[in-house]
PDB file of C-alpha atoms in Angstrom:
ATOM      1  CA  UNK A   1     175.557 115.317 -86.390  1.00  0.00           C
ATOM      2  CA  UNK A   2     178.996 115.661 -87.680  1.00  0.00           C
ATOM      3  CA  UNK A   3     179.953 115.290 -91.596  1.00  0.00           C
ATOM      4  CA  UNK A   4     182.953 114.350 -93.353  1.00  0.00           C
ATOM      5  CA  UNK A   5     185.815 116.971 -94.015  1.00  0.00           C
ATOM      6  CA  UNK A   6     186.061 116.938 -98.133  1.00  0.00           C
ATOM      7  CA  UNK A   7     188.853 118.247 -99.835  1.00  0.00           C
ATOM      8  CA  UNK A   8     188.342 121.774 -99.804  1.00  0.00           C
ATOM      9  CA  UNK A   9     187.586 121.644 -96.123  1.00  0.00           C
ATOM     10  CA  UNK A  10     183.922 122.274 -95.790  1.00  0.00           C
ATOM     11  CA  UNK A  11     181.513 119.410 -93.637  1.00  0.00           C
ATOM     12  CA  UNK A  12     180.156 117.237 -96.353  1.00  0.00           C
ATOM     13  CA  UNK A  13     176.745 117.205 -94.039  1.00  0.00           C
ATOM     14  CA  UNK A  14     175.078 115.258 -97.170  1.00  0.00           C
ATOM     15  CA  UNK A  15     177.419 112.755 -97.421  1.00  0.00           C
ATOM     16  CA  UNK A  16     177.068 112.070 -94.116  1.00  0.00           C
ATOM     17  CA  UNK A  17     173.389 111.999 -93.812  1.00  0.00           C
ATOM     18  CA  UNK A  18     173.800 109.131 -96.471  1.00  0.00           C
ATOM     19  CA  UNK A  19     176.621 107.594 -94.490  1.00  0.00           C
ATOM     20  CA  UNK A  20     174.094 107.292 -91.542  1.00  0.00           C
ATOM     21  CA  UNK A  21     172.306 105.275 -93.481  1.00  0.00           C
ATOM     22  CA  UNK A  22     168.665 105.082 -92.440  1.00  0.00           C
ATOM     23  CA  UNK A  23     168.930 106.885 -88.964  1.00  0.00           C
ATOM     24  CA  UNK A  24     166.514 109.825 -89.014  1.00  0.00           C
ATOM     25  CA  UNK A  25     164.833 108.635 -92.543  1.00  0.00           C
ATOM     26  CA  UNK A  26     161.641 110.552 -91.467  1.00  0.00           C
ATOM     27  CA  UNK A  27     163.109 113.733 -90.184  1.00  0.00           C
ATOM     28  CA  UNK A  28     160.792 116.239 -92.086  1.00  0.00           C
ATOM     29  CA  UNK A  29     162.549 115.029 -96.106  1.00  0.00           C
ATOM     30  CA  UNK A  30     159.594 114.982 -98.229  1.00  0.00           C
ATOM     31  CA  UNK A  31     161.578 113.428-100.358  1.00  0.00           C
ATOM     32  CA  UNK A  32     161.936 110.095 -98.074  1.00  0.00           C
ATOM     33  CA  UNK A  33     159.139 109.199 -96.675  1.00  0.00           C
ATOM     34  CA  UNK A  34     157.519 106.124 -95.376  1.00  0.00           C
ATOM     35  CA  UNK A  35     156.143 104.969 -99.311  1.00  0.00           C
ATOM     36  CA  UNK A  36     159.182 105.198-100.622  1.00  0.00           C
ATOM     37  CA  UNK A  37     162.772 107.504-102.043  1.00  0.00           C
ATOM     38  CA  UNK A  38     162.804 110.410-104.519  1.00  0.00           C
ATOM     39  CA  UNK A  39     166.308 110.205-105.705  1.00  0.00           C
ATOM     40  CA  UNK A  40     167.380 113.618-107.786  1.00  0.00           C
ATOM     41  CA  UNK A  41     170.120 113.239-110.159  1.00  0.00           C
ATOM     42  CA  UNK A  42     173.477 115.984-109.498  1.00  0.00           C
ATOM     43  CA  UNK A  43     172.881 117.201-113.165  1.00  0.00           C
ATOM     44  CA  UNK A  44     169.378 117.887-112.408  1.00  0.00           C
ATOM     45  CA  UNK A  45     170.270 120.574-109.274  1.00  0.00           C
ATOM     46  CA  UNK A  46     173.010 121.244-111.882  1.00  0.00           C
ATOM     47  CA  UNK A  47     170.742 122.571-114.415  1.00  0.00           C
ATOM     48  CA  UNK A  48     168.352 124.500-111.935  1.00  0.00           C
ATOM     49  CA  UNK A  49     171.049 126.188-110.187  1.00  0.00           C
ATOM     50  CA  UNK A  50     172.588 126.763-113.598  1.00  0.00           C
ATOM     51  CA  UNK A  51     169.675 128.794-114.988  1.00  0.00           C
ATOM     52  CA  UNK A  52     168.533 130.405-111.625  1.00  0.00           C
ATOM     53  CA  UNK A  53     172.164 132.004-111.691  1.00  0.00           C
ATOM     54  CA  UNK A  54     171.898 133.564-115.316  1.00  0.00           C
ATOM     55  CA  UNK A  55     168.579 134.965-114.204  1.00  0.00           C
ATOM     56  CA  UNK A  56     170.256 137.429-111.648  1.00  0.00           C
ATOM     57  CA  UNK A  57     170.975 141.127-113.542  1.00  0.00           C
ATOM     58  CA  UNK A  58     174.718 141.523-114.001  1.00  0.00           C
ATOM     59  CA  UNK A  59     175.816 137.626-114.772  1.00  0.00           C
ATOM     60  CA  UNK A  60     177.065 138.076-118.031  1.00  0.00           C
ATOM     61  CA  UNK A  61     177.971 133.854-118.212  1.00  0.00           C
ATOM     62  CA  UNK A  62     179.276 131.360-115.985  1.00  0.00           C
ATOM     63  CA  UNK A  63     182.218 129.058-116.136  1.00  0.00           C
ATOM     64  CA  UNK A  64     185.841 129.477-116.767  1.00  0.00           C
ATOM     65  CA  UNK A  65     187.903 130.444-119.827  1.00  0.00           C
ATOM     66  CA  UNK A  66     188.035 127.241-120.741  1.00  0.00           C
ATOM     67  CA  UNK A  67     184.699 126.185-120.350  1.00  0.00           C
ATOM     68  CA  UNK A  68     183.237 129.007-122.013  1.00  0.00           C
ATOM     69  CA  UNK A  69     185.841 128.697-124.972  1.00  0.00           C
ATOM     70  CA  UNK A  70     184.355 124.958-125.486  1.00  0.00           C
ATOM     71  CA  UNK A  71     180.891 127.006-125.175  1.00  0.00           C
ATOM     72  CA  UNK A  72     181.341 128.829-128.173  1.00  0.00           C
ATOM     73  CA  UNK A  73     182.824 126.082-130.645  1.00  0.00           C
ATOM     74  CA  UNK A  74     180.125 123.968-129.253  1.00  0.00           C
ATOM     75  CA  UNK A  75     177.674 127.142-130.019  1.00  0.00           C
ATOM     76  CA  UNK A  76     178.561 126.822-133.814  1.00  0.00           C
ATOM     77  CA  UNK A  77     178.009 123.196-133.992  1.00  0.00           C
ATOM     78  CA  UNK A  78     174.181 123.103-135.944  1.00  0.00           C
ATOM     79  CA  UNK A  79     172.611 121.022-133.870  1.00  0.00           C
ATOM     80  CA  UNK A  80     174.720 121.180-130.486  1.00  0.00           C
ATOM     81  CA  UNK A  81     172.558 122.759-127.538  1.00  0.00           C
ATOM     82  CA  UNK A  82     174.159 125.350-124.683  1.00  0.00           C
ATOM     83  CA  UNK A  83     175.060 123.246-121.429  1.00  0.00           C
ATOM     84  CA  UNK A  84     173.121 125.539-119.105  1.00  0.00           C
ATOM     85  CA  UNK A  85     175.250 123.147-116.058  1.00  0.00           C
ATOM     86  CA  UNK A  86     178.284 125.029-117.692  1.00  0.00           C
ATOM     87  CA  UNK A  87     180.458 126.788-114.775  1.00  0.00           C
ATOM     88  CA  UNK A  88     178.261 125.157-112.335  1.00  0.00           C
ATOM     89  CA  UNK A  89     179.368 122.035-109.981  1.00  0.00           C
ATOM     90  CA  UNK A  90     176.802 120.312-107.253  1.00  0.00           C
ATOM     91  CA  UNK A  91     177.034 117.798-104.342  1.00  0.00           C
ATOM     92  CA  UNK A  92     173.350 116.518-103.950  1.00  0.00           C
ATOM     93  CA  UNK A  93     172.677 113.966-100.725  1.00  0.00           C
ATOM     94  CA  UNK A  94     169.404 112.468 -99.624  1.00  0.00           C
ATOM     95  CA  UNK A  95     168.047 115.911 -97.835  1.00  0.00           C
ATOM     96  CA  UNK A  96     171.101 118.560 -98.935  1.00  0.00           C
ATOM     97  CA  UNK A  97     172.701 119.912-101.995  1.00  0.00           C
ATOM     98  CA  UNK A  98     175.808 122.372-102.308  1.00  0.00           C
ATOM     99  CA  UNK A  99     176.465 124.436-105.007  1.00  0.00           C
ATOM    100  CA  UNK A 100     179.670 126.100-106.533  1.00  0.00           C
ATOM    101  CA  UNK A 101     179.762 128.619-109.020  1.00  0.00           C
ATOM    102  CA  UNK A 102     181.829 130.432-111.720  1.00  0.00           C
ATOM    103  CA  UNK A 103     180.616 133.424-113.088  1.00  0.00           C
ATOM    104  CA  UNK A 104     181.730 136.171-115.166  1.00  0.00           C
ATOM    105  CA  UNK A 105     179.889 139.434-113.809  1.00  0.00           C
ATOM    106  CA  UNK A 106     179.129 142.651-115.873  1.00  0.00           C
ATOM    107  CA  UNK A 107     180.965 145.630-115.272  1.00  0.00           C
ATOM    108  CA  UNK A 108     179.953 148.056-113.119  1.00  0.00           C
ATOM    109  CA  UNK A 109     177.692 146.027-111.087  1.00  0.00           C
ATOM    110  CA  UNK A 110     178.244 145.685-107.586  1.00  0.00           C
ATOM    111  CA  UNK A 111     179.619 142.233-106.825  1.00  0.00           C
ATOM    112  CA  UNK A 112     178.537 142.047-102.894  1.00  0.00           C
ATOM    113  CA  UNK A 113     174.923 142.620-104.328  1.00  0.00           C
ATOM    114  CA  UNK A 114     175.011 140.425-107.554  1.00  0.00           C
ATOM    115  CA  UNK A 115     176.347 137.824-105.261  1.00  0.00           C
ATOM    116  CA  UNK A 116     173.461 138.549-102.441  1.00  0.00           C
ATOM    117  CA  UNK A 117     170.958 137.862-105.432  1.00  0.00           C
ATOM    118  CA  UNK A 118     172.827 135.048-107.109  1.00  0.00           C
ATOM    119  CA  UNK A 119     172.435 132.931-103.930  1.00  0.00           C
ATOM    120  CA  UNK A 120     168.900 134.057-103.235  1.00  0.00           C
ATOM    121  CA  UNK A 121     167.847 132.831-106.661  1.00  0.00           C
ATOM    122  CA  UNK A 122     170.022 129.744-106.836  1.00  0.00           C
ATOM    123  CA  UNK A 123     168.664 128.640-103.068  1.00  0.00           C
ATOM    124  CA  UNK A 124     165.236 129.052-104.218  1.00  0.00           C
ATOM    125  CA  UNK A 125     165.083 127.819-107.267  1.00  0.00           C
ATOM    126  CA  UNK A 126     166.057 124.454-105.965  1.00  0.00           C
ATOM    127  CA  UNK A 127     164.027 124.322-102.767  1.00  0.00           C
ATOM    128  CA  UNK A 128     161.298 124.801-104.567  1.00  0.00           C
ATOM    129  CA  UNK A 129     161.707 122.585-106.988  1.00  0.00           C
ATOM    130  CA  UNK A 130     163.409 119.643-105.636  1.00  0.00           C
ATOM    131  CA  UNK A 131     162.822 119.949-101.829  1.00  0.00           C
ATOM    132  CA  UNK A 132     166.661 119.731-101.059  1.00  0.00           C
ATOM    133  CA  UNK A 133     167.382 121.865 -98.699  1.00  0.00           C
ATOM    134  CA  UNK A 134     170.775 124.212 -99.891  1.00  0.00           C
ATOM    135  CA  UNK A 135     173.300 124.403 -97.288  1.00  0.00           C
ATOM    136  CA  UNK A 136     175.832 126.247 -99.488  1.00  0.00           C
ATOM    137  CA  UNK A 137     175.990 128.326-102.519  1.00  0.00           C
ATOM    138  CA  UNK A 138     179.782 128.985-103.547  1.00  0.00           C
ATOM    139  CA  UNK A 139     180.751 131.695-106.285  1.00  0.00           C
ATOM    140  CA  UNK A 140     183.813 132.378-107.763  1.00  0.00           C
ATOM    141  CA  UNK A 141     184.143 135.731-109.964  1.00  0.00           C
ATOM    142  CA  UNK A 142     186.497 134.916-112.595  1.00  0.00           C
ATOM    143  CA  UNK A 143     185.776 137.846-115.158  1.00  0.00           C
ATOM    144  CA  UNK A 144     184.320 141.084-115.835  1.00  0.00           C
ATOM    145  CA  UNK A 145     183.131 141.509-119.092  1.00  0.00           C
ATOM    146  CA  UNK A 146     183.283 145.236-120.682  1.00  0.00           C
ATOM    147  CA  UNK A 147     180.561 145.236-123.526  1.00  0.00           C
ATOM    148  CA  UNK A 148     183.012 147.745-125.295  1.00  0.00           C
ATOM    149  CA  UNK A 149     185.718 144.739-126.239  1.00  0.00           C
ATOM    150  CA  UNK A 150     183.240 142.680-128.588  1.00  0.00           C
ATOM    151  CA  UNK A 151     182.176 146.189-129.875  1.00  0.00           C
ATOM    152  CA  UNK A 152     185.476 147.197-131.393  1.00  0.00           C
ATOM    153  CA  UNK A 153     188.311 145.684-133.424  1.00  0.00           C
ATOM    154  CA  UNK A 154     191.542 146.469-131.185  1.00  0.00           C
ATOM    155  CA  UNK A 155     194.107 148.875-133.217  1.00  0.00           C
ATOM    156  CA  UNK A 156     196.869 146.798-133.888  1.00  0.00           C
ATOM    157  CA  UNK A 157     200.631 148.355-133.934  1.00  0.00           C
ATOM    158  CA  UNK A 158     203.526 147.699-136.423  1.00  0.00           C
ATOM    159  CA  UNK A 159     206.302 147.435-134.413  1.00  0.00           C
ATOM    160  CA  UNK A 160     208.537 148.888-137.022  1.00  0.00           C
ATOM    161  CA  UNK A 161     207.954 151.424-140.188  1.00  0.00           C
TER     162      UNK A 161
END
């Protein structure tokens, strides 16, 4: 079967499948079967790829600067609660799911490996729980965070005397 092309260039093979309408509606999904349609929600697979991520050693956070900036006001809100979907955007179809990711690493960890466990843990965290199978799992590293710059106060400089 081929998929759609979306935006950033990768087959939309979800989208498609839902395209196709009811062609293949038994093809081994338990979540369509014969008595009826689980639907799951994109903030669900959100949330469950969100959390699987944070549980692989060396994510320090995920999301952007931006994101994570909004994180922290939102932290000292009394009453606000941590978006664990932060840094963490889905595509969810009838039988698939894609996932991208931001992270900030920790220093000194090996990326190739954090990334090797990142994906292992986000693919199957959600097959087991939703039944979706996870055709991609997307990361982008956007920081490293060194423990030693929340430790510190930076020495600030005059420029003159």
């Amino acid at each position: 079967m081929t998929g759609t092309t979306t935006e950033k260039g990768t087959t939309d093979k979800a989208a498609a499948e839902q395209h196709n309408g009811n062609r293949g509606r038994n093809s081994g999904s338990a979540l369509v079967t014969d008595k009826g349609t689980t639907t799951i929600a994109d903030t669900v697979v959100q949330k469950i790829a969100g959390l699987a991520a944070r549980e692989a050693r060396g994510v320090h956070d995920l999301g952007g600067g931006t994101a994570r900036a909004f994180g922290a006001i939102r932290d000292r809100i009394p009453g606000a609660s941590a978006s664990v979907g932060q840094g963490v955007s889905v595509e969810v179809g009838e039988k698939q799911a894609a996932v991208d990711l931001e992270l900030v690493v920790e220093y000194g960890v090996s990326i190739a490996d954090l990334a090797r466990a990142v994906r292992r843990n986000v693919i199957t965290a959600i097959e087991q729980m939703t039944g979706l199978e996870v055709v991609e799992v997307n990361l982008n590293i956007n920081d490293v965070y060194i423990p030693e710059d929340d430790d510190q106060p930076r020495p600030t400089r005059d420029r003159v005397e």
